[in-house]
Coordinates of N, CA and C in Angstrom, one line a residue:
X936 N 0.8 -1.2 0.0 CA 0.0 0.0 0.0 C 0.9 1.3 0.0
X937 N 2.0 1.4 0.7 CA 2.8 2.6 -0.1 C 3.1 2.3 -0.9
X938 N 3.4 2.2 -2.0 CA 3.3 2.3 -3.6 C 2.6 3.5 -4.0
X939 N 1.3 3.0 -3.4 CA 0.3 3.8 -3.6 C 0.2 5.7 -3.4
X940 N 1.8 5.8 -2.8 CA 1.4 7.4 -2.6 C 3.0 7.3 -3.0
X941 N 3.6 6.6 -3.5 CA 4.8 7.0 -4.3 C 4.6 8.1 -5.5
X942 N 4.0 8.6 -6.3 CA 3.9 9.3 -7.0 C 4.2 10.9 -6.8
X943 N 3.6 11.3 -5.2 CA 3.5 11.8 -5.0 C 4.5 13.1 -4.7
X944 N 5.7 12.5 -4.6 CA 7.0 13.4 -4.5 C 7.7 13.9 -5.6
X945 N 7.2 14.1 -6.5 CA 8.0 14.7 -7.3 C 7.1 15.7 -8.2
X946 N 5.9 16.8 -7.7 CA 5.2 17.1 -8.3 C 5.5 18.6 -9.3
X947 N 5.5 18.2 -10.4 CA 5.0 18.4 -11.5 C 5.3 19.8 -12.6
X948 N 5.2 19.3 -13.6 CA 5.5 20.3 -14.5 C 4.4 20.3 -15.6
X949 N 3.3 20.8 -15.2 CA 2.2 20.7 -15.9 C 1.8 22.2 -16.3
X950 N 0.8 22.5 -16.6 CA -0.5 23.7 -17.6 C -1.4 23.5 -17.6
X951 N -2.3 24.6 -18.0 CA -4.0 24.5 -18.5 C -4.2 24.6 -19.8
X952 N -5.3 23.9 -20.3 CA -5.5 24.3 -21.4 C -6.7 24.8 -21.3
X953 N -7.3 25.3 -20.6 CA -8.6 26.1 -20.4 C -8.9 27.6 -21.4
X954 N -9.7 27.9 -22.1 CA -9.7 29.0 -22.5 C -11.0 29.4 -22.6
X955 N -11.9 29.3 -21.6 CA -12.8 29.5 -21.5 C -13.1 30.8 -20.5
X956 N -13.8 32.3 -21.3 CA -13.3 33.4 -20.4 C -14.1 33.3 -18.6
X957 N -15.1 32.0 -18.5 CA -15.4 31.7 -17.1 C -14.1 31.3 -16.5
X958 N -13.3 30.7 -16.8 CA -11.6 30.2 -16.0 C -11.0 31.1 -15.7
X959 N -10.7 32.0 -17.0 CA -10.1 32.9 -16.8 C -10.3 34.2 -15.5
X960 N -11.7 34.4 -15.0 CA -11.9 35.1 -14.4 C -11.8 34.3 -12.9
X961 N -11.6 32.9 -13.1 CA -11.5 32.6 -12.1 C -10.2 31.9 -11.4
X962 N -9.0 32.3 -12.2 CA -7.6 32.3 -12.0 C -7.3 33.9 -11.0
X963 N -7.2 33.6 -10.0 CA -6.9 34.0 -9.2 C -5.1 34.5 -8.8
X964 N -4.6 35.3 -8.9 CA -3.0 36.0 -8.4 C -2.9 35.8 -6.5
X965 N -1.8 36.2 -6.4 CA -1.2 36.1 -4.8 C -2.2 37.3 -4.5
X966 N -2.9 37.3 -3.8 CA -3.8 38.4 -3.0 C -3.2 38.8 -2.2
X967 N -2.9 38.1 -1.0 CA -2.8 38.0 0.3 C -1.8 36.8 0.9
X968 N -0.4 36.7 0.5 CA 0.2 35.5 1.1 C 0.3 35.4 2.6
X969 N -0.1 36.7 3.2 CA -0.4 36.2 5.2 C -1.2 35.7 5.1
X970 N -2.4 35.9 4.6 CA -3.4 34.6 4.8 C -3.7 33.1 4.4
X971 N -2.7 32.7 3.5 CA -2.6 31.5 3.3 C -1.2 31.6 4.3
X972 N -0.7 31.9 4.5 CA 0.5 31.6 5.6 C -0.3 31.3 6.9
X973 N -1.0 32.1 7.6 CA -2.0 31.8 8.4 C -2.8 30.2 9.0
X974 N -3.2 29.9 7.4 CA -4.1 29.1 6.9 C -3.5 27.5 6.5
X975 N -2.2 27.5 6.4 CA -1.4 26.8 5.9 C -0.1 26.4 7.2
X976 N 0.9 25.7 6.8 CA 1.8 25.7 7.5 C 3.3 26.3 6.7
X977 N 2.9 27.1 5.7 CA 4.0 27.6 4.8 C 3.9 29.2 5.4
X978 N 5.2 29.3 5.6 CA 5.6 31.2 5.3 C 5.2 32.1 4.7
X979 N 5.0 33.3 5.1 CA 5.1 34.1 3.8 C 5.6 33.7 3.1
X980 N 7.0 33.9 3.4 CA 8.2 33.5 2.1 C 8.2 32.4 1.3
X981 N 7.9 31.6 1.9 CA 7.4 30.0 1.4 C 5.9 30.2 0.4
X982 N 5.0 30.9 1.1 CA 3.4 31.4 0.0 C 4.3 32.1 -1.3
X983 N 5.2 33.2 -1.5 CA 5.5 34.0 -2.4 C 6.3 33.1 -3.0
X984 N 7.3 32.0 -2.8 CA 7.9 30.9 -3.3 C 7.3 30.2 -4.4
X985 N 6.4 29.0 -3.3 CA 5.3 28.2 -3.9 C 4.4 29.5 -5.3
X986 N 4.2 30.2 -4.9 CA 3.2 30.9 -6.0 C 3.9 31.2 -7.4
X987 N 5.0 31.7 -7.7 CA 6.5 31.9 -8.3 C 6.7 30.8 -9.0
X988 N 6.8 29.9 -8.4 CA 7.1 27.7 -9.2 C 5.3 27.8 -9.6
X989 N 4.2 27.9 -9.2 CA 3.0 28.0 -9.4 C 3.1 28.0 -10.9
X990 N 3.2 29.4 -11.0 CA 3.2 30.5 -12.3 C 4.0 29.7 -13.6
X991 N 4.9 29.5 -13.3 CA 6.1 28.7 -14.2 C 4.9 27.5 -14.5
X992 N 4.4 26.8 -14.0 CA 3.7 25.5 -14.1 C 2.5 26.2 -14.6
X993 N 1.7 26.6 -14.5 CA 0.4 26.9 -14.9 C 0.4 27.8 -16.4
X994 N 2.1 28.4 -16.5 CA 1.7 29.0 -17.8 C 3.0 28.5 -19.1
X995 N 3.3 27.3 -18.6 CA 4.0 26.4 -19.2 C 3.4 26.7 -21.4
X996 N 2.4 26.5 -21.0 CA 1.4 26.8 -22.3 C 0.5 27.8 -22.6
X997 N -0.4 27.2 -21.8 CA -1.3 28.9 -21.7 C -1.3 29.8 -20.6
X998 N -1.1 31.0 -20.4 CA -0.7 31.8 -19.4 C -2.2 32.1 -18.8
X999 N -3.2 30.9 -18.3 CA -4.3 31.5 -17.7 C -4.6 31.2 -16.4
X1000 N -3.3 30.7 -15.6 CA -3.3 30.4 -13.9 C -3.8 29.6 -13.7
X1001 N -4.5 28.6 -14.4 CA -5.5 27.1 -13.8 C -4.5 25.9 -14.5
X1002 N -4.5 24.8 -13.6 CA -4.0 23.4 -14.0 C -5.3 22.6 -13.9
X1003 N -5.6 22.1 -15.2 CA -6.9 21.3 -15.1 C -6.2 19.7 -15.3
X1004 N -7.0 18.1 -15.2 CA -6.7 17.5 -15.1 C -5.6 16.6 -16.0
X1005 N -6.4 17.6 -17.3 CA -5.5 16.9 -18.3 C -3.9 17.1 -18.4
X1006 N -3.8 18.3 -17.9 CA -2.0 18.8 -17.6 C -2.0 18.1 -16.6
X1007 N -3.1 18.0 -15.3 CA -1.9 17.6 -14.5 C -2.1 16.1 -14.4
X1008 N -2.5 15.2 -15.3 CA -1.9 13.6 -15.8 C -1.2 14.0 -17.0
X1009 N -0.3 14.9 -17.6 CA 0.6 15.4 -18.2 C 1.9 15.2 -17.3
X1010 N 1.2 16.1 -16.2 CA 2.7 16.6 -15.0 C 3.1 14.8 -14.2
X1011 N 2.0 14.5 -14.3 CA 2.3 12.7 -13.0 C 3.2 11.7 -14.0
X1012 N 2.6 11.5 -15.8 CA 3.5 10.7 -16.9 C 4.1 11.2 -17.8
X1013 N 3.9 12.5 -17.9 CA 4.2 13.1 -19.3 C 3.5 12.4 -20.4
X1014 N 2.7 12.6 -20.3 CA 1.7 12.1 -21.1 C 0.0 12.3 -20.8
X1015 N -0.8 13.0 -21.8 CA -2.2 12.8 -21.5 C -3.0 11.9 -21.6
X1016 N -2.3 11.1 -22.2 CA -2.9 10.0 -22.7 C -3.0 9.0 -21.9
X1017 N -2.5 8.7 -21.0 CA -2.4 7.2 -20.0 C -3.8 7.4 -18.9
X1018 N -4.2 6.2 -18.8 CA -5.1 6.5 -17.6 C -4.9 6.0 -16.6
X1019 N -5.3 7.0 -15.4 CA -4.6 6.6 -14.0 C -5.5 6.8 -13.2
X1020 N -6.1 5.7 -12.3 CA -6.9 6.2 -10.7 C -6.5 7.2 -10.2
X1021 N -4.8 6.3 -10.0 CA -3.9 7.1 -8.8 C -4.4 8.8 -9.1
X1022 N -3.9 9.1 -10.4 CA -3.9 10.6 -10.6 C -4.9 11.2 -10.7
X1023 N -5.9 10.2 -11.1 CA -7.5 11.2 -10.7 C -7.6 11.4 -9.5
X1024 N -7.6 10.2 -8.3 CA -8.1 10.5 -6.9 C -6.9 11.3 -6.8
X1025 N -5.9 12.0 -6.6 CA -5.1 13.0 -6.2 C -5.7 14.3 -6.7
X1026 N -5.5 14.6 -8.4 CA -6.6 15.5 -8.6 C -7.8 16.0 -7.8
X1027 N -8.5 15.0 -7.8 CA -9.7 14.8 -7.2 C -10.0 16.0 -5.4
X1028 N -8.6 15.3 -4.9 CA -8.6 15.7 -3.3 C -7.9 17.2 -3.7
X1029 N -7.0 17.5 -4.7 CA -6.4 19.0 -4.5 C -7.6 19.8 -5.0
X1030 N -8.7 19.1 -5.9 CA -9.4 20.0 -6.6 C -11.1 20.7 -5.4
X1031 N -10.9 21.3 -4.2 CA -11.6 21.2 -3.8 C -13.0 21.9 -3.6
X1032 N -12.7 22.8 -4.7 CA -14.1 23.6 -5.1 C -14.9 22.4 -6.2
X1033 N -14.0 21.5 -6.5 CA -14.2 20.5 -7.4 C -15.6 20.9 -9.0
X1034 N -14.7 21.9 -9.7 CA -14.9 22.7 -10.7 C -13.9 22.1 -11.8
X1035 N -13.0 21.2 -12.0 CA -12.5 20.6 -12.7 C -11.0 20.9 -12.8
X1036 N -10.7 22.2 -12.3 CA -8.9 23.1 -12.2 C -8.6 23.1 -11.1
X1037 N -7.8 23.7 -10.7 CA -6.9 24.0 -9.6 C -6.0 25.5 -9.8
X1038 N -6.9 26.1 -9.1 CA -6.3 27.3 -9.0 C -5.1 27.6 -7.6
X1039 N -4.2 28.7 -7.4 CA -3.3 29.1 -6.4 C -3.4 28.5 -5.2
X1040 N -4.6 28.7 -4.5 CA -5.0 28.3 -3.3 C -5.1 27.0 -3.1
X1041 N -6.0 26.7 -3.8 CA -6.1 25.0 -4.0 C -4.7 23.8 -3.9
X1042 N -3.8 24.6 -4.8 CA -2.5 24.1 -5.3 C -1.9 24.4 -4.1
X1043 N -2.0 25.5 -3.1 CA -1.2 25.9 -1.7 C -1.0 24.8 -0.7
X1044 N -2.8 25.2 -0.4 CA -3.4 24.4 0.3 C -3.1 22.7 0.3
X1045 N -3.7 22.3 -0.4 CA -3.2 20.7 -0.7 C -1.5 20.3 -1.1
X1046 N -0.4 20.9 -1.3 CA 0.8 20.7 -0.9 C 1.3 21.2 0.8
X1047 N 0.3 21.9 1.2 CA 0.8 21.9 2.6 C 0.9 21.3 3.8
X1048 N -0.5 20.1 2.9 CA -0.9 18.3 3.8 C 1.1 17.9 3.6
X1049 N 1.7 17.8 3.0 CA 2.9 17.1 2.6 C 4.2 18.3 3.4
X1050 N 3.8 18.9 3.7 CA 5.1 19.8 4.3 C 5.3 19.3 5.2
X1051 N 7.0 18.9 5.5 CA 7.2 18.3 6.6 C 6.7 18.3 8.0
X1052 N 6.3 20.1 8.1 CA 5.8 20.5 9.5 C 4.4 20.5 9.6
X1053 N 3.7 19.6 8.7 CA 2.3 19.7 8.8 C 2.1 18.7 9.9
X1054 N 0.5 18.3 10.5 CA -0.1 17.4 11.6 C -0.2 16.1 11.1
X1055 N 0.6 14.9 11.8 CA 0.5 13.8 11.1 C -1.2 13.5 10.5
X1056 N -2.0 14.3 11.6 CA -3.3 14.2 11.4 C -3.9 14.2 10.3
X1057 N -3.2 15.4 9.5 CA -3.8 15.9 8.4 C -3.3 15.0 7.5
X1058 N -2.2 14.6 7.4 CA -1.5 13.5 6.4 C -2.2 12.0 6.3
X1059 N -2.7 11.9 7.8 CA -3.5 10.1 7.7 C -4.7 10.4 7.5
X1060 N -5.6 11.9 7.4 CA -6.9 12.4 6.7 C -7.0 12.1 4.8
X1061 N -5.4 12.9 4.6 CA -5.6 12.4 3.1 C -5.3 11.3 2.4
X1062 N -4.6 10.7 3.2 CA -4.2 8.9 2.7 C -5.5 8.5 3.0
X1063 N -6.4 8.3 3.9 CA -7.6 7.9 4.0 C -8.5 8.1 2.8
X1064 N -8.6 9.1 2.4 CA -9.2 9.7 1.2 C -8.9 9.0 -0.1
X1065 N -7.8 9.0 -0.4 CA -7.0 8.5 -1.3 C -7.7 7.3 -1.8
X1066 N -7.8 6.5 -0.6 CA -8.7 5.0 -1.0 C -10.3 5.0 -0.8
X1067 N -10.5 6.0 -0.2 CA -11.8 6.2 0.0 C -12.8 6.7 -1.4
X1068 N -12.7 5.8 -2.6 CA -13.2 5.7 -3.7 C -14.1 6.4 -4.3
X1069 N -15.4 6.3 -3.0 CA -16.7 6.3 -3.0 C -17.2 7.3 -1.7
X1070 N -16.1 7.9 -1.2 CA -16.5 8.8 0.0 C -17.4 8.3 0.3
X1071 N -17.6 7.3 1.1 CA -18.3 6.7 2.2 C -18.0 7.3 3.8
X1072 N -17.1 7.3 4.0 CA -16.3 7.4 5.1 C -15.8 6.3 6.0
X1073 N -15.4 5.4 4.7 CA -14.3 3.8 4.9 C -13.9 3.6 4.2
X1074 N -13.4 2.5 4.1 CA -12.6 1.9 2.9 C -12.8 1.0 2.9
X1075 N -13.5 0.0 1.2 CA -14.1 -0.9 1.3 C -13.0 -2.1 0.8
X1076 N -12.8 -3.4 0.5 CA -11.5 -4.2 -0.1 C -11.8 -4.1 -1.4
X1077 N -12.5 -3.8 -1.9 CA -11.9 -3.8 -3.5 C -11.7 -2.1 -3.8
X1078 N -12.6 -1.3 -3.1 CA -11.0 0.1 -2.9 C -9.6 -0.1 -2.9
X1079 N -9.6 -0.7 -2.1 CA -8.0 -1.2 -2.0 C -7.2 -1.6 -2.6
X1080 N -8.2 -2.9 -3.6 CA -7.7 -3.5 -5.0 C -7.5 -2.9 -5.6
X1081 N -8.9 -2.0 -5.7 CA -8.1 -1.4 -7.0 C -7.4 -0.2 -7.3
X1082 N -6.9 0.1 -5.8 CA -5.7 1.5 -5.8 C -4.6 0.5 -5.7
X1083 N -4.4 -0.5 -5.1 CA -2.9 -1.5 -5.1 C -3.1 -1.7 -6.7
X1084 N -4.0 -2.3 -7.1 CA -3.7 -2.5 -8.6 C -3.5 -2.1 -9.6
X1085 N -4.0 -0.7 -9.6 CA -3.8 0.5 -10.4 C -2.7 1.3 -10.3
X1086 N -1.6 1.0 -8.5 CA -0.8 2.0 -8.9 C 0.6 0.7 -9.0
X1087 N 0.1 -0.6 -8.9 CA 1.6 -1.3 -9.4 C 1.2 -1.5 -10.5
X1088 N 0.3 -1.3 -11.5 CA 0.8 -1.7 -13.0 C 1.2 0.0 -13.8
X1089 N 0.7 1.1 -12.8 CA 1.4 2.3 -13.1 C 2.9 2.2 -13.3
X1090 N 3.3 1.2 -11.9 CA 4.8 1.6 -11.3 C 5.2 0.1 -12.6
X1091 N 4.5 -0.7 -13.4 CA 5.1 -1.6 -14.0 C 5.5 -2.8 -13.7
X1092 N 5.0 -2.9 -12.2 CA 5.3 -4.1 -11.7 C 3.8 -5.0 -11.7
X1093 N 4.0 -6.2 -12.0 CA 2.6 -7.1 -12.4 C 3.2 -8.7 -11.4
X1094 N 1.8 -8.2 -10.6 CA 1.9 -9.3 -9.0 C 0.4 -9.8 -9.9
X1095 N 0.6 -11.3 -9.6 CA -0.6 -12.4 -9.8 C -1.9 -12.1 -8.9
X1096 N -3.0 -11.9 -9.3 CA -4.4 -12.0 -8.5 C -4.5 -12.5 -6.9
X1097 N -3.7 -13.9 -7.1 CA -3.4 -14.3 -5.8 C -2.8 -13.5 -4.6
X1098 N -1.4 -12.8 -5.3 CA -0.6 -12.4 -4.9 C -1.2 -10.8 -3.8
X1099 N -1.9 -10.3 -4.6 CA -2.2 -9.3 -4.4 C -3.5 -9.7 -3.2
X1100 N -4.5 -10.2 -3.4 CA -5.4 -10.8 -2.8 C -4.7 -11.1 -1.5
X1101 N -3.8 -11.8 -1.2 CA -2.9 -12.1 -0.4 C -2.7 -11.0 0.9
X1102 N -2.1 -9.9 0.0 CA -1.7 -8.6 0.4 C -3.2 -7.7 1.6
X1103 N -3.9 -8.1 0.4 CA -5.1 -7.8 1.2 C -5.6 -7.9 2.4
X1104 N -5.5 -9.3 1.8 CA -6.3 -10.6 3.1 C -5.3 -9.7 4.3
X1105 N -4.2 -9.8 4.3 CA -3.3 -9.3 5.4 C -3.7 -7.9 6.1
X1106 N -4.0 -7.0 5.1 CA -4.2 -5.8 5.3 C -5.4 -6.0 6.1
X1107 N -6.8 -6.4 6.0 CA -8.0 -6.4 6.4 C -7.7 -7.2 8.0
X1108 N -6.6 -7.9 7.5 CA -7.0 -9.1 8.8 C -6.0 -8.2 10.1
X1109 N -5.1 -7.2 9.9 CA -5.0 -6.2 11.0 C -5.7 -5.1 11.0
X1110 N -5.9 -4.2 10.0 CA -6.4 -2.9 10.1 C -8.0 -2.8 10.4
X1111 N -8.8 -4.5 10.1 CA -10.7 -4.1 10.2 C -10.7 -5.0 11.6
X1112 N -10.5 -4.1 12.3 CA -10.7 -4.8 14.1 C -11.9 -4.8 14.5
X1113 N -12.8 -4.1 13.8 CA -14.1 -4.1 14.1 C -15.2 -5.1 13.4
X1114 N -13.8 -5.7 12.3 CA -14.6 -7.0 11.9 C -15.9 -7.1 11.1
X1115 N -16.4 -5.9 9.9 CA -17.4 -5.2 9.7 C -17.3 -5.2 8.3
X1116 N -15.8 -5.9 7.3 CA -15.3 -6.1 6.1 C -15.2 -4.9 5.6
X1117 N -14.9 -3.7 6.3 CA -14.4 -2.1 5.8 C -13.4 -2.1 6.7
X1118 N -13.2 -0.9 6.7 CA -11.8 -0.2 7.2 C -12.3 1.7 6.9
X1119 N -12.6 2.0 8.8 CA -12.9 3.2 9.0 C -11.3 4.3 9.3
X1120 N -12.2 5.2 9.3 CA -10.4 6.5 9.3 C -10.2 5.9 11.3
X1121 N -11.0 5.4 11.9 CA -9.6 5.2 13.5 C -9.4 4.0 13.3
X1122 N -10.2 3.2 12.2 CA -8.8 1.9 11.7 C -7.6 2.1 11.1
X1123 N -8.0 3.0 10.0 CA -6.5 3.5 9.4 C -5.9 4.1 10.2
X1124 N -6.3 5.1 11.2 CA -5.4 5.7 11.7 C -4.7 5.0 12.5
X1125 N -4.7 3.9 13.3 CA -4.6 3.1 14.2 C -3.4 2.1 13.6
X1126 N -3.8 1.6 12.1 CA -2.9 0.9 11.0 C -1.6 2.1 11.0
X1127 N -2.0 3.4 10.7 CA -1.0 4.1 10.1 C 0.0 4.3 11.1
X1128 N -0.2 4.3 12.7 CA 0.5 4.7 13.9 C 1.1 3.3 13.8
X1129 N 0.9 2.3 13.9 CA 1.6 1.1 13.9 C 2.8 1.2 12.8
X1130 N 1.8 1.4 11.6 CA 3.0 1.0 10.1 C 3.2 2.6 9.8
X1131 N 4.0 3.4 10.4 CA 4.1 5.1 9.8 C 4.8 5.0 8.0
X1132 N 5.2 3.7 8.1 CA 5.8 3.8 6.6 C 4.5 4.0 5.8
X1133 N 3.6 4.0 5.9 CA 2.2 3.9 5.0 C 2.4 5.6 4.5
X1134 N 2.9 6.8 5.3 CA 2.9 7.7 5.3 C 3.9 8.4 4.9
X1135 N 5.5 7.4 4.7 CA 6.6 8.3 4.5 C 6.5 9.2 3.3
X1136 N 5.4 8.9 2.0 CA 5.4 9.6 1.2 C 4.4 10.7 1.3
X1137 N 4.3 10.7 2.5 CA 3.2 12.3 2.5 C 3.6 13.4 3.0
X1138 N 5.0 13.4 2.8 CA 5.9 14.2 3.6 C 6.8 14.6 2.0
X1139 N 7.1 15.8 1.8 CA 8.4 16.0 0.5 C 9.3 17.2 1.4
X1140 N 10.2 16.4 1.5 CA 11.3 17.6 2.6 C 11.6 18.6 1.7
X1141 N 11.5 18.7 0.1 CA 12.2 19.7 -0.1 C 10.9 21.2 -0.1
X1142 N 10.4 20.8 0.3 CA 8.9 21.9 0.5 C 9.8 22.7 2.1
X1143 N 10.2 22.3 2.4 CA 11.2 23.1 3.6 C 11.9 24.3 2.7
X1144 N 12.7 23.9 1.7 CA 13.8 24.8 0.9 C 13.1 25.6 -0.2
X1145 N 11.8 25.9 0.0 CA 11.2 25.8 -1.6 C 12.1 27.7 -2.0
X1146 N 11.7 28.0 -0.7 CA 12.4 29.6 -0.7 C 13.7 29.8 -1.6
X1147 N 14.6 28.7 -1.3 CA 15.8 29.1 -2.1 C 15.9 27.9 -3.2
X1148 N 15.1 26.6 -3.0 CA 15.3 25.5 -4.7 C 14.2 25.4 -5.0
X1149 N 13.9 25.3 -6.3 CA 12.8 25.0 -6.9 C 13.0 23.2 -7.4
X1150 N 12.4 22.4 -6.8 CA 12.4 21.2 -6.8 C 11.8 20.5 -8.4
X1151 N 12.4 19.0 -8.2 CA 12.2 19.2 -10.0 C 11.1 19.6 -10.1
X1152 N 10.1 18.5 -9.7 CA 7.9 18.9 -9.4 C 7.8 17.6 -10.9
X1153 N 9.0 16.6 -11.1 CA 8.4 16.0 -12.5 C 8.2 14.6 -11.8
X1154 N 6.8 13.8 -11.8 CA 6.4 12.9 -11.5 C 7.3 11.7 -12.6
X1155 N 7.8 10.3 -12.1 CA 8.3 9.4 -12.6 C 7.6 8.1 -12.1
X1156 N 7.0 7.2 -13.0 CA 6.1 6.0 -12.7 C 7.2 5.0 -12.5
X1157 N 7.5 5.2 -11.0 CA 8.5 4.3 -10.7 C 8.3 3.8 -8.8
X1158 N 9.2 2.9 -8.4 CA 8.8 2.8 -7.4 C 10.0 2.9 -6.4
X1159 N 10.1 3.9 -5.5 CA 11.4 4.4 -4.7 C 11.7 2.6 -3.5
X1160 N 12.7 2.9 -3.5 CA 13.9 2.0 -3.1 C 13.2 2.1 -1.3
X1161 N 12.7 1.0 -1.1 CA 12.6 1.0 0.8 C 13.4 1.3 0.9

């Protein structure tokens, strides 16, 4: 199941291709970076940073401030063409006016779940999410399948039905203590405080330095080295 948030560190060099003059008015500039510093666990300096690498990404092509989905499964494979759960449900949780883009705030906001100094809280909220398919408020086992299965044939690796099943069985038979064939967020969270590796990728240290490096941000469908 970390596999499953491997993608996640290396985000992106994507665009919009939106040209629609409703987007346009609704690409939004730095207003106010105290208040997403406020709001956030990033700095000023870090809000005027992040917004700067923003700009570079969103006007890669067209200069109209929104990353809509299709750039950003551009930015995860370099490619629009592939299709991915993984990168929809990621989409999905940054996109939270859920209007189909991702404007400034949105983009702030949801890389600030991954800053090192954020609440582990907030990090085992969006891994929960992640599998949570069907926003239920659980996680059902073929959720599971089919985010394990969708993000190892992303990463290229191909485990037998059994194999995977296997994995499962294991997962359910510690994490559903309540014995109810789901898996609620104080199961996961409970799973996640046991196994914190489920989480090491919800953390990108270089969101600490963003002030003086601009990090690559290019997603590779690969799977990092335990």
């Amino acid at each position: 199941m970390v596999q499953c948030f491997d993608g996640l560190k290396h985000l992106c060099s994507s665009v919009v291709n939106c040209c629609d003059a409703e987007l346009y008015q609704q690409a939004k500039g730095l207003e106010d970076p105290e208040i997403l510093a406020r709001q956030t666990v990033f700095s000023v300096s870090e809000v005027e940073a992040l917004y700067e690498l923003f700009k570079k990404i969103s006007s890669a092509v067209i200069d109209d401030g929104l990353i809509n989905k299709e750039e950003f499964q551009l930015a995860l494979f370099k490619t629009s063409k592939k299709e991915s759960l993984f990168a929809d449900r990621v989409f999905d949780l940054f996109d939270t006016k859920h209007n189909g883009i991702l404007d400034f705030e949105e983009f702030a906001r949801a890389l600030s779940v991954f800053h090192p100094s954020a609440p582990t809280e907030e990090k085992i909220d969006f891994s929960f999410q992640l599998y949570d398919l069907k926003r239920q408020g659980y996680i059902e086992r073929q959720e599971v399948k089919q985010m394990v299965v969708a993000t190892l044939a992303e990463s290229g690796m191909n485990l037998s039905d059994e194999v995977v099943e296997s994995i499962i069985d294991k997962t359910f038979e510690e994490a559903d203590t309540k014995h109810d064939g789901k898996i609620d967020k104080e199961e996961w969270r409970n799973l996640v405080l046991i196994h914190p590796s489920l989480l090491k990728n919800m953390t990108l240290q270089y969101l600490k330095d963003i002030t003086t490096t601009f990090p690559s941000f290019v997603f590779h469908s690969q799977v990092d080295d335990a």
